Short mmCIF file of C-alpha atoms in Angstrom, two decimals:
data_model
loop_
_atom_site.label_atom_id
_atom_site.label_comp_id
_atom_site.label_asym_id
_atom_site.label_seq_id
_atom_site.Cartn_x
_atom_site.Cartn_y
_atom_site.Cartn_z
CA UNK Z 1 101.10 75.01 66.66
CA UNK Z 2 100.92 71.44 65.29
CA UNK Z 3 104.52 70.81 64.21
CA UNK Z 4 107.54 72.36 65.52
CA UNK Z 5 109.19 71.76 62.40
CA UNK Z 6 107.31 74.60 60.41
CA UNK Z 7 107.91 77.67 63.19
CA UNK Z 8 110.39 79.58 64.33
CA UNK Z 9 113.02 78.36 66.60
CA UNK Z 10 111.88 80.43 69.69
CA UNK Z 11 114.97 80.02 71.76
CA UNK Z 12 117.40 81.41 68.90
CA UNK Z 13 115.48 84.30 69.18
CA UNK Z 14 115.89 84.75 73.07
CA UNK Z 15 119.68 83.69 71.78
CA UNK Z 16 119.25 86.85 69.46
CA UNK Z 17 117.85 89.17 72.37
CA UNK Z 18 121.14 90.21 73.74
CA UNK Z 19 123.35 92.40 71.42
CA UNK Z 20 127.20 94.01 71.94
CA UNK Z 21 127.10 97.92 71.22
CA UNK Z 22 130.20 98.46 70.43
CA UNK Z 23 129.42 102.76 70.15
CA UNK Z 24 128.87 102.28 74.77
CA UNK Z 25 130.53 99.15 74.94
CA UNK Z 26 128.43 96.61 76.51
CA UNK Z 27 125.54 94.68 75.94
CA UNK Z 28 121.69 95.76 75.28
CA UNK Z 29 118.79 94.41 74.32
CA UNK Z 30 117.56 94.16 70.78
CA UNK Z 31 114.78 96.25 69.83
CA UNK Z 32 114.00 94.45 67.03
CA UNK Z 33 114.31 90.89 68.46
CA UNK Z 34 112.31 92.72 71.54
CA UNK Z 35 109.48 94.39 69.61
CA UNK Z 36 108.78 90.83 67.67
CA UNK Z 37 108.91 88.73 70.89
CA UNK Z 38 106.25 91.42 72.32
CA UNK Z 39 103.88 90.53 69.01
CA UNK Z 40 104.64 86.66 69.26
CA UNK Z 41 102.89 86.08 72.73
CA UNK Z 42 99.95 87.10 74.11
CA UNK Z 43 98.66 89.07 77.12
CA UNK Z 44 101.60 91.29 77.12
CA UNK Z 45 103.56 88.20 78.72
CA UNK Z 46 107.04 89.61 77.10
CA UNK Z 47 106.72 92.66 78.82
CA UNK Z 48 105.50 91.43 81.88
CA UNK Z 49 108.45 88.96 81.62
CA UNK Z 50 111.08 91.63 80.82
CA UNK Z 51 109.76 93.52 84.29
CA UNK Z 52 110.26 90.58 85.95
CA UNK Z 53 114.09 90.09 84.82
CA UNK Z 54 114.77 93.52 85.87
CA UNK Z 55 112.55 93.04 89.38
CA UNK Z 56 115.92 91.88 91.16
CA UNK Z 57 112.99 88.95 92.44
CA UNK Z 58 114.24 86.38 90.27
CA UNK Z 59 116.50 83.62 91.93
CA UNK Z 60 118.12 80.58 90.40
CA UNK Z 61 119.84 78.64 92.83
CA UNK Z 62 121.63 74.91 92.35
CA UNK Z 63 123.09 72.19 93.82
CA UNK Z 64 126.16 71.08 92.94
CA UNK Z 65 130.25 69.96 94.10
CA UNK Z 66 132.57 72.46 95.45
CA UNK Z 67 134.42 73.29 92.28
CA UNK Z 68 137.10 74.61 94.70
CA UNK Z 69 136.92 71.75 96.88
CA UNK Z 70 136.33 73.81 99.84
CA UNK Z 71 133.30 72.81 102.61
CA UNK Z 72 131.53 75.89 102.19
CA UNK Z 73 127.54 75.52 102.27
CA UNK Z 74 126.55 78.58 100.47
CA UNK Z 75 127.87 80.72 97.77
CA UNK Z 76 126.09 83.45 96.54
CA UNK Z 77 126.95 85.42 93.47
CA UNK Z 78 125.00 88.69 93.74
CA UNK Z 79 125.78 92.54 93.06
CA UNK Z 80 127.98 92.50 96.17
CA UNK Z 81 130.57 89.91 95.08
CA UNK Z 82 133.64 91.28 93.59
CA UNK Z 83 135.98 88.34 94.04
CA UNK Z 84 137.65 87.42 90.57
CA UNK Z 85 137.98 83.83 91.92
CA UNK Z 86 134.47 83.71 92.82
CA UNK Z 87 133.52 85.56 89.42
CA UNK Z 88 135.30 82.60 87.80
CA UNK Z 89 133.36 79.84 89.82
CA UNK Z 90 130.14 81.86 88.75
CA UNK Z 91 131.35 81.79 85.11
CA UNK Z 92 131.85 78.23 85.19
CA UNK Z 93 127.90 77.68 86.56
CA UNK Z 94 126.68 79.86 83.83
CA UNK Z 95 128.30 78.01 81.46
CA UNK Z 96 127.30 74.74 83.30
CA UNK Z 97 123.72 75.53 81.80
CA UNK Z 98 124.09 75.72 78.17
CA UNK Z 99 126.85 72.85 77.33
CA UNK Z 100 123.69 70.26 77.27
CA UNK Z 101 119.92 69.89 77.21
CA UNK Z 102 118.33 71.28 80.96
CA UNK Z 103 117.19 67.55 81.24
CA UNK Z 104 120.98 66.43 81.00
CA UNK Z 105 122.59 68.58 83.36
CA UNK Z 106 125.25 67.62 85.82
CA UNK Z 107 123.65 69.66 88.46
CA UNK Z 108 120.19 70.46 90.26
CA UNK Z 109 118.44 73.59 89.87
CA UNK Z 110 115.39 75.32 91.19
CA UNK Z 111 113.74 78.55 89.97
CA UNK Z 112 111.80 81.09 92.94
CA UNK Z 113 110.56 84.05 92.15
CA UNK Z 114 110.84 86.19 95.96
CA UNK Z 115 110.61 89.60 96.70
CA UNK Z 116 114.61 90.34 97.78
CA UNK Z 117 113.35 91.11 101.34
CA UNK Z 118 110.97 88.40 101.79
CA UNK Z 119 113.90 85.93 100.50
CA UNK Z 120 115.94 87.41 103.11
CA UNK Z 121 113.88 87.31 106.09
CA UNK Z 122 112.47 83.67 104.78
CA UNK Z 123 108.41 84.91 104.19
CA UNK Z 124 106.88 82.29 101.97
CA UNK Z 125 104.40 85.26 100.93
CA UNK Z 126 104.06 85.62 97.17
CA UNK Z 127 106.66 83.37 96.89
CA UNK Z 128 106.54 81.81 93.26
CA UNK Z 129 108.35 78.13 92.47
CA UNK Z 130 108.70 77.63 88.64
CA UNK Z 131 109.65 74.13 87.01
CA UNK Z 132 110.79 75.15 83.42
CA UNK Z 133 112.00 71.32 82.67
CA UNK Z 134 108.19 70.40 83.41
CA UNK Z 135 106.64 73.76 82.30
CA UNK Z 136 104.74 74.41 85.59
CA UNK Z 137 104.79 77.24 87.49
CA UNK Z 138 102.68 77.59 91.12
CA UNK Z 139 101.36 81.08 90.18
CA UNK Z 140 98.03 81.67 90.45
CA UNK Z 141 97.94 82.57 86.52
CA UNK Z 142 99.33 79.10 85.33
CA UNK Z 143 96.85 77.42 87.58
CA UNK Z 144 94.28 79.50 86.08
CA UNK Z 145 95.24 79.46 82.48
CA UNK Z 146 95.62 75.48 82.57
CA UNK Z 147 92.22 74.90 84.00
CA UNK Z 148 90.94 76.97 81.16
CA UNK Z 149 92.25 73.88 78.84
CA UNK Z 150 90.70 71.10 80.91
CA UNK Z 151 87.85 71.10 79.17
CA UNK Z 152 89.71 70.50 75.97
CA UNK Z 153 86.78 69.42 73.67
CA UNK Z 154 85.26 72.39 74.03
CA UNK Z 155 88.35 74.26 73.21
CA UNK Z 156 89.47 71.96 70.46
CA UNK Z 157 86.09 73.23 68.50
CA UNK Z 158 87.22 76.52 68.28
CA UNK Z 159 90.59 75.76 66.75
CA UNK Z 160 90.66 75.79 63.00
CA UNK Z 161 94.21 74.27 62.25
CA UNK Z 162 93.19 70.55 63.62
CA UNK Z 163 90.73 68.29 62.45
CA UNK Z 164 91.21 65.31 64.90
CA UNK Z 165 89.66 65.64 68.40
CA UNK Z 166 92.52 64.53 70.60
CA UNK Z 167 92.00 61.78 72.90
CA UNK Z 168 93.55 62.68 75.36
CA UNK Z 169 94.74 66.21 77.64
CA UNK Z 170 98.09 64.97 77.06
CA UNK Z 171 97.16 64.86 73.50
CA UNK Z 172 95.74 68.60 73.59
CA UNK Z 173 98.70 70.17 75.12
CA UNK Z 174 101.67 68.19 74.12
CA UNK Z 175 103.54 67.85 70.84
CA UNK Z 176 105.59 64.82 70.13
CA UNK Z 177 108.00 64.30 67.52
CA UNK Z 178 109.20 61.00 66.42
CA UNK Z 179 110.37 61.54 63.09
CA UNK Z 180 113.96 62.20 63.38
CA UNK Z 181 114.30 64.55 60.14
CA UNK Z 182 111.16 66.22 61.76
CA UNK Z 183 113.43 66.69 65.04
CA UNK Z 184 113.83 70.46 65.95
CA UNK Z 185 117.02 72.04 67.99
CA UNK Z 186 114.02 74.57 70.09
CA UNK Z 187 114.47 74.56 73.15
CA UNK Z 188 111.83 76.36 74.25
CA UNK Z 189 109.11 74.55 76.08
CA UNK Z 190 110.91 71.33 75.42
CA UNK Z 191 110.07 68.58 78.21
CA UNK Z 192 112.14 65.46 78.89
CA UNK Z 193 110.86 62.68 76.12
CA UNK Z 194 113.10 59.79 78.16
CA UNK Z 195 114.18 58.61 74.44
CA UNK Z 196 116.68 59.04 72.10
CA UNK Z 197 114.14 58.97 68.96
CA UNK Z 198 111.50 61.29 70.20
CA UNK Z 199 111.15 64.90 71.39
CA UNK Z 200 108.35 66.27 73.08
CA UNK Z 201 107.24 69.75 73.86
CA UNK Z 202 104.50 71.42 75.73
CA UNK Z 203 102.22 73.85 73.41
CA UNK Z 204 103.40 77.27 74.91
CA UNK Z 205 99.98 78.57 73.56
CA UNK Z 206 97.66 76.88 75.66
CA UNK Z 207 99.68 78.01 78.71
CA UNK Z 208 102.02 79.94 79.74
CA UNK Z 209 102.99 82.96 82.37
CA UNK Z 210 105.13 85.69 82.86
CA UNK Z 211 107.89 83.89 85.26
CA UNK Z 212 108.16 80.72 83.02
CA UNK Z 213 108.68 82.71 80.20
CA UNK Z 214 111.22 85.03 81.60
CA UNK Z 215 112.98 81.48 83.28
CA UNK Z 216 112.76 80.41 79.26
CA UNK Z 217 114.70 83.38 78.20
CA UNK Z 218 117.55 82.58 80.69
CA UNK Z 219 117.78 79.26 80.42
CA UNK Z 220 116.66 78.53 76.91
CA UNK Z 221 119.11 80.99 75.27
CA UNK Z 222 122.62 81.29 75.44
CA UNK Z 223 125.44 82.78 78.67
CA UNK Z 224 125.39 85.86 77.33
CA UNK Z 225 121.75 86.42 77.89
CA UNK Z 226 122.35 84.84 81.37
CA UNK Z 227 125.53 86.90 82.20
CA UNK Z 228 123.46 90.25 80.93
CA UNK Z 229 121.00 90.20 83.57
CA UNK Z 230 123.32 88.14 86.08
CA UNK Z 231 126.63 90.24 85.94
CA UNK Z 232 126.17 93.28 83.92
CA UNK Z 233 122.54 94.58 85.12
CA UNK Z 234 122.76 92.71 88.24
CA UNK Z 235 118.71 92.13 88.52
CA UNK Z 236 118.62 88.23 88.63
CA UNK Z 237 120.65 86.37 91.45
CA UNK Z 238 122.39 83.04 91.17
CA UNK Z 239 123.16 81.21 93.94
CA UNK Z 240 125.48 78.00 94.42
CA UNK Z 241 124.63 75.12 97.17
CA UNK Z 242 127.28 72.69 98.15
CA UNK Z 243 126.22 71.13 101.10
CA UNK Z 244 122.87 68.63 100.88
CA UNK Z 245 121.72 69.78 104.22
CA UNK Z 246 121.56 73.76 103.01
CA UNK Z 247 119.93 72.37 99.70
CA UNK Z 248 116.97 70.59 101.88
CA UNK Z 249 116.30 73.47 104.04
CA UNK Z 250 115.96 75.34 101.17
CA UNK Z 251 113.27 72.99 100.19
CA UNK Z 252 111.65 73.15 103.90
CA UNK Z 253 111.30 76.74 104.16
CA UNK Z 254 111.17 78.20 100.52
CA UNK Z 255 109.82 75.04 98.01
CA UNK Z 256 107.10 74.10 100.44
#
């Protein structure tokens, strides 16, 4: 996994992973698209990522203006919410997420991954923050799996696709483009490369967990992936924040 340019454009498969059958009229996942994600990563981290989409424990929740202009704190758009006007607003926010890069948005987000009751009654326990735009996660498998590539000398030795010892961690677990014919439209894994003539992305190999990459299929894909799991199976909750001082005290008791 040297140059982006020469594999497959991981998010247009996630874009791929939602389907229309028209024969029940609605939308399912691919089994094709599904059985060739399940081969492309390792340690059964689709699967493990699919559970977690259909856990109901996966929250996405941003900040962001009152599109009705209205002072209300919190809005959440969950399986109870059967307001066309509100089903509108939460339209809107979906499609808030794909009409630029993550890094560009209009809008902050934050990923948790919560048991429904612990989010509820405010437990931290088992409580999971992911950063997809910095591809961290505070699970005790991405701490594990990226101490694994700390000692990246040793690792480097075993790989049989390089030939130059990188200098650097950065240098072991980043790829950077700066050849703009070279520049690929993934994605996935793609970090924030503050310049116009330059992409950078993190090497989804050398680590990676379950919640990041079911947060990658979300947000990495397209609205209908998002609305399938958001709307039409109901098992991942979005939740709007209008009001800075609802936004912090989400920080206070579920962030820290």
């Amino acid at each position: 996994m040297n140059n982006y340019n020469d594999l497959l454009n991981i998010s247009e498969l996630f874009d791929k992973l939602i389907t229309f059958n028209k024969g029940i009229n609605k939308y399912v996942l691919d089994e094709t698209i599904s059985s060739f994600l399940y081969y492309l990563f390792p340690r059964d981290l689709f699967i493990r990522a699919l559970s977690l989409l259909e856990s109901n424990d996966m929250f996405i929740y941003v900040l962001e203006k009152d599109i009705r202009g209205e002072n209300k704190s919190l809005t959440c758009t969950d399986n109870n919410n059967n307001d066309n006007n509100d089903n509108d607003i939460q339209n809107k926010l979906i499609e808030n997420f794909y009409r630029h890069s993550l890094h560009e948005l209009s809008f902050l987000f934050r990923l948790i991954v919560k048991n429904q009751i612990e989010f509820i009654h405010d437990n931290n326990t088992n409580k999971k923050s992911n950063n997809i735009l910095h591809w961290s996660c505070s699970c005790d498998e991405y701490s594990s799996e990226l101490l694994k590539q700390m000692d990246y000398k040793e690792n480097f030795e075993e790989e049989d696709d390089v030939d130059i010892v990188p200098s650097s961690i950065k240098d072991y677990l980043l790829i950077e483009i700066d050849d703009l014919e070279k520049f690929s439209t993934d994605r996935f894994c793609q970090l924030d490369s503050f310049s116009l003539s330059k992409q950078r992305y993190f090497k989804y190999n050398k680590v990676m967990c379950p919640h990041l990459l079911a947060y990658a299929i979300l947000l990495t894909s397209n609205e209908n992936v998002l609305k399938f799991f958001i709307q039409q199976e109901r098992t991942v909750y979005l939740l709007s924040i209008n009001n800075i001082n609802e936004w912090l005290k989400l920080h206070i008791n579920i962030i820290i």
